[in-house]
Amino acid sequence: MSENRACFHACQPPRLVRFGDGARRWAYARLALKSFGPSLSFRQARHPALDGARGLAVLAMVMGHTLDALLAPAFRDHPWVQEYWKLRGITAPLFLLVSGWAVVMALGTKPGAAKDSFGRRFRRALLLLFLGYLLHWPGWGAVRDLGFSDAMLSKVFQFDALQCIGASLMLGAMALVVTPNRGARALLLGGLAVGIPLASAGMWHAGEHLPVPLQQFIGNGEGSRFPFFPWAGFFFAGAFAAHGLHLLKPGLAQGFALLALGGALLALTRWMPIEWTPTSPTMVLYRVAQGLLVLGVVNLLPQRLSGMLAPLGRLSLWIYVLHLPVVYGWADIAGLAQRIGPRLGMAAALGVSVALLVGCYLIARFGRWMREQARPWRAGSTTLGASVGTARLGQ
């Protein structure tokens, strides 16, 4: 009788008197999850340095776009500004590098994780492609004026950073599914990381007579900003690095390994001439080395410091989507570049960039909060990873 009473009390949900309905629902959910046994648990699924690196790239991106649109020509010639333009070149490669790293890192050690997560990654890739093309929509007026011409197709299908990440994610998800063996996966990811930049010049030449959307994808189309060839090489370089360093613990171990790898690649570029052409594989090698060094430094930073940048990194997609129309306009709506133009001083332009960054972050944060209220069962899913069985979603 006492055993039955103990079992009855053990199965009752905890009484929450001083907390609201949200806390009570969360406690009930945790109790229900525990009833499934030890095979279902929660583990940290986010790399402590990836969000910090994304946050650093978001900061440089918003400031760079705003200064480029608003800074007066007299201030652009300043030596410090010229140095900043050089450093700003690492922003897009770092985004792609970190995206590839995150895809492989999130698989953990479960053999079938790539297959189980393929649908979610495919939908994410479609979302990135949709948002990328939406941001470059020229408006119905421009489409009517240009008619069904190559110029209209170039504007509508202009290939930019989000499209490149989306296409790379789609190919990467397929590559991970077809290579459950770790050795085969390393060969395929390494082959893509090296082969895409090396094949870029040939692909550009071969695509001269292809339809305009395919030319935009390949890169030889007019206005293609971040074409798949060679920019997808950054994505797969990050995926290959994550695959090779998965046994090292994030923090000091991975940080020093990334510094060593990035330093070795940077030293390699000293022995070969770097060509700053759109299809140059040496340019990709140089930027990959820089990106690995940045990621290594962020790994070595105290988590309290990198945590200051992490909130920006977690909302990087929506900050990107929000700030571009404000700076450059959308369709027939003018942005800051058209309304103000490049005539502000350094202090004013920096002030606008900081205000824009804070505003976009707050809007994105509010949007995430609204989504969590609409789907309370998914609240916290970006910071807590559910691992089934013995699988680990994060290292």
Coordinates of C-alpha atoms in Angstrom, one line a residue:
M1 CA 0.0 0.0 0.0
S2 CA 2.8 2.4 0.9
E3 CA 4.6 1.6 -2.4
N4 CA 1.4 2.4 -4.4
R5 CA 1.0 5.7 -2.5
A6 CA 4.6 6.6 -3.2
C7 CA 4.2 5.8 -6.9
F8 CA 1.1 7.9 -7.0
H9 CA 2.8 10.9 -5.5
A10 CA 5.8 10.5 -7.7
C11 CA 3.6 10.7 -10.8
Q12 CA 1.9 13.9 -9.7
P13 CA 3.0 17.2 -11.4
P14 CA 4.7 19.7 -9.1
R15 CA 2.5 22.2 -7.4
L16 CA 3.4 25.7 -8.6
V17 CA 1.7 28.3 -6.4
R18 CA 3.9 31.3 -6.8
F19 CA 4.5 31.0 -10.6
G20 CA 2.3 31.9 -13.6
D21 CA 0.7 29.6 -16.1
G22 CA 3.8 29.7 -18.3
A23 CA 6.0 28.3 -15.6
R24 CA 3.4 25.7 -14.7
R25 CA 3.2 24.5 -18.4
W26 CA 7.0 24.3 -18.6
A27 CA 7.1 22.2 -15.4
Y28 CA 4.5 19.9 -16.7
A29 CA 6.4 19.5 -20.0
R30 CA 9.6 18.7 -18.2
L31 CA 7.9 16.1 -16.1
A32 CA 6.3 14.5 -19.2
L33 CA 9.6 14.4 -21.0
K34 CA 11.2 12.7 -18.0
S35 CA 8.6 10.0 -18.2
F36 CA 10.1 8.8 -21.4
G37 CA 13.1 7.7 -19.5
P38 CA 16.8 8.4 -19.8
S39 CA 16.8 8.2 -23.6
L40 CA 15.5 11.8 -23.9
S41 CA 17.6 14.6 -22.5
F42 CA 18.6 18.2 -23.1
R43 CA 22.1 19.3 -24.1
Q44 CA 23.6 22.5 -25.1
A45 CA 23.4 22.6 -28.9
R46 CA 25.1 25.9 -29.8
H47 CA 28.9 26.3 -30.2
P48 CA 30.0 28.9 -27.7
A49 CA 32.1 30.8 -30.4
L50 CA 29.9 30.5 -33.5
D51 CA 27.3 33.0 -32.3
G52 CA 30.1 35.4 -31.2
A53 CA 31.7 35.1 -34.7
R54 CA 28.4 35.7 -36.3
G55 CA 27.7 38.7 -34.0
L56 CA 31.1 40.2 -35.0
A57 CA 30.3 39.7 -38.7
V58 CA 26.8 41.3 -38.2
L59 CA 28.4 44.3 -36.5
A60 CA 30.9 44.8 -39.3
M61 CA 28.3 44.2 -41.9
V62 CA 25.7 46.8 -40.7
M63 CA 28.4 49.4 -40.0
G64 CA 30.1 48.7 -43.4
H65 CA 26.8 49.0 -45.4
T66 CA 25.8 52.2 -43.6
L67 CA 29.1 53.9 -43.9
D68 CA 29.3 52.9 -47.6
A69 CA 25.9 54.5 -48.2
L70 CA 26.2 57.6 -46.1
L71 CA 29.9 58.6 -45.6
A72 CA 31.0 61.7 -47.6
P73 CA 33.8 61.2 -50.2
A74 CA 36.1 63.4 -48.2
F75 CA 36.1 61.0 -45.3
R76 CA 36.5 57.9 -47.5
D77 CA 40.0 58.8 -48.3
H78 CA 41.1 58.8 -44.7
P79 CA 43.8 56.1 -44.0
W80 CA 41.8 54.6 -41.2
V81 CA 38.7 54.3 -43.4
Q82 CA 40.8 52.7 -46.2
E83 CA 42.1 50.1 -43.7
Y84 CA 38.6 49.4 -42.5
W85 CA 37.5 48.7 -46.1
K86 CA 40.2 46.1 -46.3
L87 CA 39.2 44.4 -43.1
R88 CA 35.6 44.5 -44.0
G89 CA 36.3 42.0 -46.8
I90 CA 36.3 39.2 -44.3
T91 CA 32.6 39.7 -43.3
A92 CA 30.9 37.7 -46.1
P93 CA 33.5 34.9 -46.1
L94 CA 33.2 34.6 -42.3
F95 CA 29.4 34.3 -42.5
L96 CA 29.7 31.5 -45.1
L97 CA 32.5 29.8 -43.1
V98 CA 30.5 29.8 -39.9
S99 CA 27.4 28.6 -41.7
G100 CA 29.2 25.5 -43.0
W101 CA 30.8 24.9 -39.6
A102 CA 27.4 25.1 -37.8
V103 CA 25.8 22.6 -40.2
V104 CA 28.4 19.9 -39.4
M105 CA 28.7 20.7 -35.7
A106 CA 25.0 20.4 -35.1
L107 CA 25.0 16.7 -36.3
G108 CA 26.8 15.5 -33.2
T109 CA 27.7 11.8 -33.0
K110 CA 24.5 10.1 -34.0
P111 CA 25.1 8.1 -37.3
G112 CA 21.7 9.0 -38.8
A113 CA 21.6 12.6 -37.7
A114 CA 22.2 14.0 -41.2
K115 CA 19.3 12.0 -42.6
D116 CA 17.0 12.8 -39.7
S117 CA 17.6 16.6 -40.1
F118 CA 17.6 16.7 -43.9
G119 CA 14.0 18.0 -44.1
R120 CA 14.6 20.8 -41.7
R121 CA 17.8 21.9 -43.4
F122 CA 16.1 21.7 -46.8
R123 CA 13.3 24.0 -45.6
R124 CA 15.9 26.3 -44.1
A125 CA 17.6 26.5 -47.5
L126 CA 14.4 27.3 -49.3
L127 CA 13.7 30.1 -46.8
L128 CA 17.1 31.6 -47.4
L129 CA 16.6 31.5 -51.2
F130 CA 13.2 33.0 -50.9
L131 CA 14.4 35.9 -48.6
G132 CA 17.4 36.5 -50.8
Y133 CA 15.3 36.9 -54.0
L134 CA 12.7 38.9 -52.1
L135 CA 15.3 41.4 -51.0
H136 CA 16.3 42.0 -54.6
W137 CA 12.8 42.3 -56.0
P138 CA 12.9 45.5 -58.2
G139 CA 9.2 46.2 -58.1
W140 CA 6.4 45.7 -60.6
G141 CA 7.1 49.1 -62.2
A142 CA 10.7 48.1 -63.1
V143 CA 9.6 44.7 -64.3
R144 CA 7.0 46.3 -66.6
D145 CA 9.4 48.9 -67.9
L146 CA 12.1 46.3 -68.7
G147 CA 9.8 43.7 -70.1
F148 CA 10.8 40.1 -70.5
S149 CA 14.5 40.9 -71.1
D150 CA 17.8 39.7 -69.9
A151 CA 18.1 43.0 -67.9
M152 CA 14.8 42.2 -66.1
L153 CA 15.9 38.6 -65.4
S154 CA 19.2 39.8 -64.0
K155 CA 17.5 42.1 -61.5
V156 CA 14.9 39.6 -60.4
F157 CA 17.3 36.6 -60.1
Q158 CA 20.3 38.6 -58.8
F159 CA 22.4 36.2 -56.8
D160 CA 23.6 37.5 -53.4
A161 CA 24.8 36.2 -50.0
L162 CA 21.6 34.6 -48.8
Q163 CA 21.1 32.7 -52.1
C164 CA 24.7 31.5 -51.9
I165 CA 24.2 30.2 -48.3
G166 CA 20.9 28.6 -49.2
A167 CA 22.3 26.8 -52.2
S168 CA 25.3 25.7 -50.3
L169 CA 23.2 24.5 -47.4
M170 CA 21.0 22.5 -49.8
L171 CA 24.0 20.8 -51.4
G172 CA 25.7 20.4 -48.1
A173 CA 22.7 18.6 -46.6
M174 CA 22.6 16.2 -49.5
A175 CA 26.4 15.6 -49.2
L176 CA 26.0 14.8 -45.5
V177 CA 23.2 12.3 -46.2
V178 CA 25.0 10.4 -48.8
T179 CA 28.2 10.1 -46.7
P180 CA 27.3 8.4 -43.4
N181 CA 30.9 7.2 -43.2
R182 CA 33.2 9.8 -41.6
G183 CA 36.1 9.1 -44.0
A184 CA 33.9 9.4 -47.1
R185 CA 32.3 12.6 -45.6
A186 CA 35.8 14.1 -45.1
L187 CA 36.8 13.4 -48.7
L188 CA 33.5 14.8 -50.1
L189 CA 33.6 18.0 -48.0
G190 CA 37.2 18.6 -48.7
G191 CA 36.7 18.0 -52.4
L192 CA 33.9 20.5 -52.5
A193 CA 35.9 23.1 -50.5
V194 CA 38.9 22.8 -52.9
G195 CA 37.1 21.9 -56.1
I196 CA 34.5 24.7 -56.2
P197 CA 37.1 27.5 -56.2
L198 CA 39.3 25.7 -58.6
A199 CA 36.4 25.0 -61.0
S200 CA 35.1 28.6 -60.9
A201 CA 37.0 30.0 -63.9
G202 CA 35.9 27.0 -66.1
M203 CA 32.3 27.2 -64.9
W204 CA 32.2 30.9 -65.7
H205 CA 33.5 30.3 -69.2
A206 CA 31.1 27.3 -69.8
G207 CA 28.1 29.3 -68.6
E208 CA 28.4 32.1 -71.1
H209 CA 25.4 31.0 -73.2
L210 CA 23.2 29.6 -70.4
P211 CA 19.9 31.3 -69.3
V212 CA 20.3 34.4 -67.2
P213 CA 19.2 32.8 -63.8
L214 CA 21.8 30.1 -64.2
Q215 CA 24.4 32.7 -65.1
Q216 CA 23.6 34.6 -61.9
F217 CA 24.0 31.3 -60.0
I218 CA 27.3 30.5 -61.6
G219 CA 28.7 34.0 -61.4
N220 CA 29.3 35.2 -65.0
G221 CA 25.9 37.0 -65.1
E222 CA 26.0 40.8 -64.7
G223 CA 25.3 41.9 -61.1
S224 CA 25.9 38.5 -59.4
R225 CA 27.4 39.6 -56.1
F226 CA 28.1 36.3 -54.3
P227 CA 27.9 33.6 -56.9
F228 CA 28.0 29.9 -56.0
F229 CA 31.4 29.7 -57.8
P230 CA 33.6 30.4 -55.9
W231 CA 31.8 31.7 -52.8
A232 CA 30.4 28.3 -51.8
G233 CA 34.0 27.2 -51.2
F234 CA 33.9 29.2 -48.0
F235 CA 30.8 27.3 -46.8
F236 CA 32.4 23.9 -47.4
A237 CA 35.8 25.0 -46.0
G238 CA 34.0 25.7 -42.7
A239 CA 32.1 22.3 -42.9
F240 CA 35.4 20.5 -43.6
A241 CA 37.2 22.3 -40.7
A242 CA 34.3 21.4 -38.3
H243 CA 34.4 17.8 -39.5
G244 CA 38.2 17.6 -38.9
L245 CA 38.2 19.3 -35.5
H246 CA 35.1 17.7 -34.1
L247 CA 37.0 15.7 -31.5
L248 CA 38.5 18.9 -30.0
K249 CA 36.6 20.6 -27.2
P250 CA 35.3 24.1 -28.0
G251 CA 37.3 26.8 -26.4
L252 CA 41.0 26.6 -25.9
A253 CA 41.6 23.3 -27.8
Q254 CA 39.6 24.3 -30.9
G255 CA 40.8 27.9 -30.6
F256 CA 44.5 27.0 -30.8
A257 CA 43.8 24.4 -33.5
L258 CA 42.0 27.0 -35.6
L259 CA 44.8 29.5 -35.1
A260 CA 47.4 26.9 -36.2
L261 CA 45.3 25.9 -39.2
G262 CA 44.6 29.5 -40.3
G263 CA 48.2 30.5 -39.7
A264 CA 49.4 27.6 -41.9
L265 CA 47.0 28.6 -44.7
L266 CA 48.0 32.2 -44.4
A267 CA 51.7 31.3 -44.6
L268 CA 50.9 29.2 -47.7
T269 CA 49.6 32.3 -49.4
R270 CA 52.9 33.9 -49.0
W271 CA 54.4 31.4 -51.4
M272 CA 51.9 32.0 -54.2
P273 CA 50.7 35.2 -55.9
I274 CA 47.2 36.2 -54.8
E275 CA 44.9 37.2 -57.6
W276 CA 42.0 39.5 -56.6
T277 CA 39.8 38.3 -59.5
P278 CA 36.2 37.1 -59.0
T279 CA 37.2 33.5 -59.8
S280 CA 40.6 33.4 -58.0
P281 CA 41.1 30.3 -55.8
T282 CA 44.0 32.0 -54.1
M283 CA 41.6 34.8 -52.9
V284 CA 39.4 32.1 -51.4
L285 CA 42.4 30.5 -49.7
Y286 CA 43.5 33.9 -48.2
R287 CA 40.0 34.7 -46.9
V288 CA 39.5 31.2 -45.5
A289 CA 42.8 31.6 -43.6
Q290 CA 41.6 34.9 -42.2
G291 CA 38.2 33.5 -41.3
L292 CA 39.7 30.6 -39.4
L293 CA 42.0 33.0 -37.5
V294 CA 39.0 35.1 -36.5
L295 CA 37.0 32.0 -35.4
G296 CA 40.1 30.8 -33.4
V297 CA 40.4 34.2 -31.7
V298 CA 36.7 34.2 -30.8
N299 CA 37.1 30.7 -29.4
L300 CA 39.9 31.9 -27.1
L301 CA 37.9 34.9 -25.8
P302 CA 36.2 34.6 -22.4
Q303 CA 32.6 33.5 -22.8
R304 CA 31.5 36.6 -21.0
L305 CA 33.1 38.7 -23.7
S306 CA 32.0 36.6 -26.7
G307 CA 28.5 36.4 -25.1
M308 CA 28.1 40.1 -25.6
L309 CA 28.2 39.5 -29.4
A310 CA 26.2 36.2 -29.3
P311 CA 22.7 37.8 -29.2
L312 CA 23.5 39.6 -32.5
G313 CA 24.8 36.3 -33.9
R314 CA 21.6 34.4 -33.0
L315 CA 19.5 36.9 -34.9
S316 CA 22.0 37.5 -37.7
L317 CA 19.6 36.4 -40.5
W318 CA 16.8 38.8 -39.5
I319 CA 19.1 41.7 -38.8
Y320 CA 20.5 41.2 -42.3
V321 CA 17.0 41.0 -43.8
L322 CA 15.8 44.1 -41.9
H323 CA 18.8 46.4 -42.5
L324 CA 19.3 46.0 -46.2
P325 CA 16.0 47.6 -47.4
V326 CA 16.5 50.5 -44.9
V327 CA 20.0 51.2 -46.3
Y328 CA 19.6 50.5 -50.0
G329 CA 15.8 50.6 -50.4
W330 CA 13.4 47.9 -51.7
A331 CA 11.5 47.8 -55.0
D332 CA 10.5 51.5 -55.7
I333 CA 10.9 52.5 -52.0
A334 CA 14.0 54.6 -51.5
G335 CA 16.5 53.8 -48.7
L336 CA 19.0 55.9 -46.8
A337 CA 21.4 55.7 -49.7
Q338 CA 18.9 57.5 -51.9
R339 CA 17.4 59.8 -49.3
I340 CA 20.5 61.0 -47.6
G341 CA 23.3 59.9 -49.9
P342 CA 27.0 59.9 -49.2
R343 CA 27.4 63.3 -47.5
L344 CA 27.5 62.6 -43.8
G345 CA 30.6 63.0 -41.5
M346 CA 32.2 60.2 -39.6
A347 CA 30.4 60.8 -36.3
A348 CA 27.0 61.2 -38.0
A349 CA 27.4 58.1 -40.1
L350 CA 28.6 56.0 -37.2
G351 CA 25.6 57.2 -35.1
V352 CA 23.2 56.2 -37.9
S353 CA 24.8 52.7 -38.1
V354 CA 24.6 52.1 -34.4
A355 CA 21.0 53.3 -34.3
L356 CA 20.2 51.0 -37.3
L357 CA 21.9 48.0 -35.6
V358 CA 20.0 48.5 -32.3
G359 CA 16.7 49.1 -34.1
C360 CA 17.0 46.0 -36.3
Y361 CA 18.1 43.9 -33.3
L362 CA 15.1 45.0 -31.2
I363 CA 12.6 44.3 -34.0
A364 CA 14.2 40.9 -34.6
R365 CA 14.1 40.1 -30.9
F366 CA 10.4 41.2 -30.7
G367 CA 9.6 39.0 -33.7
R368 CA 11.2 36.0 -32.1
W369 CA 9.3 36.7 -28.9
M370 CA 6.0 36.8 -30.8
R371 CA 6.9 33.6 -32.6
E372 CA 7.6 31.9 -29.2
Q373 CA 4.3 33.1 -27.9
A374 CA 2.5 31.7 -30.9
R375 CA 4.3 28.4 -30.6
P376 CA 5.1 27.9 -26.9
W377 CA 6.1 24.3 -27.3
R378 CA 9.1 25.5 -29.3
A379 CA 10.2 28.2 -26.8
G380 CA 13.9 27.8 -26.1
S381 CA 14.5 25.3 -28.9
T382 CA 17.3 27.5 -30.3
T383 CA 19.3 27.2 -27.1
L384 CA 18.3 23.7 -25.9
G385 CA 18.9 20.8 -28.2
A386 CA 16.9 17.7 -27.6
S387 CA 19.0 14.6 -28.0
V388 CA 17.3 11.3 -28.5
G389 CA 19.0 8.1 -27.3
T390 CA 22.7 8.4 -27.0
A391 CA 23.0 11.0 -29.8
R392 CA 24.5 14.4 -29.0
L393 CA 23.4 17.4 -31.1
G394 CA 26.5 19.4 -30.1
Q395 CA 30.0 18.7 -29.2

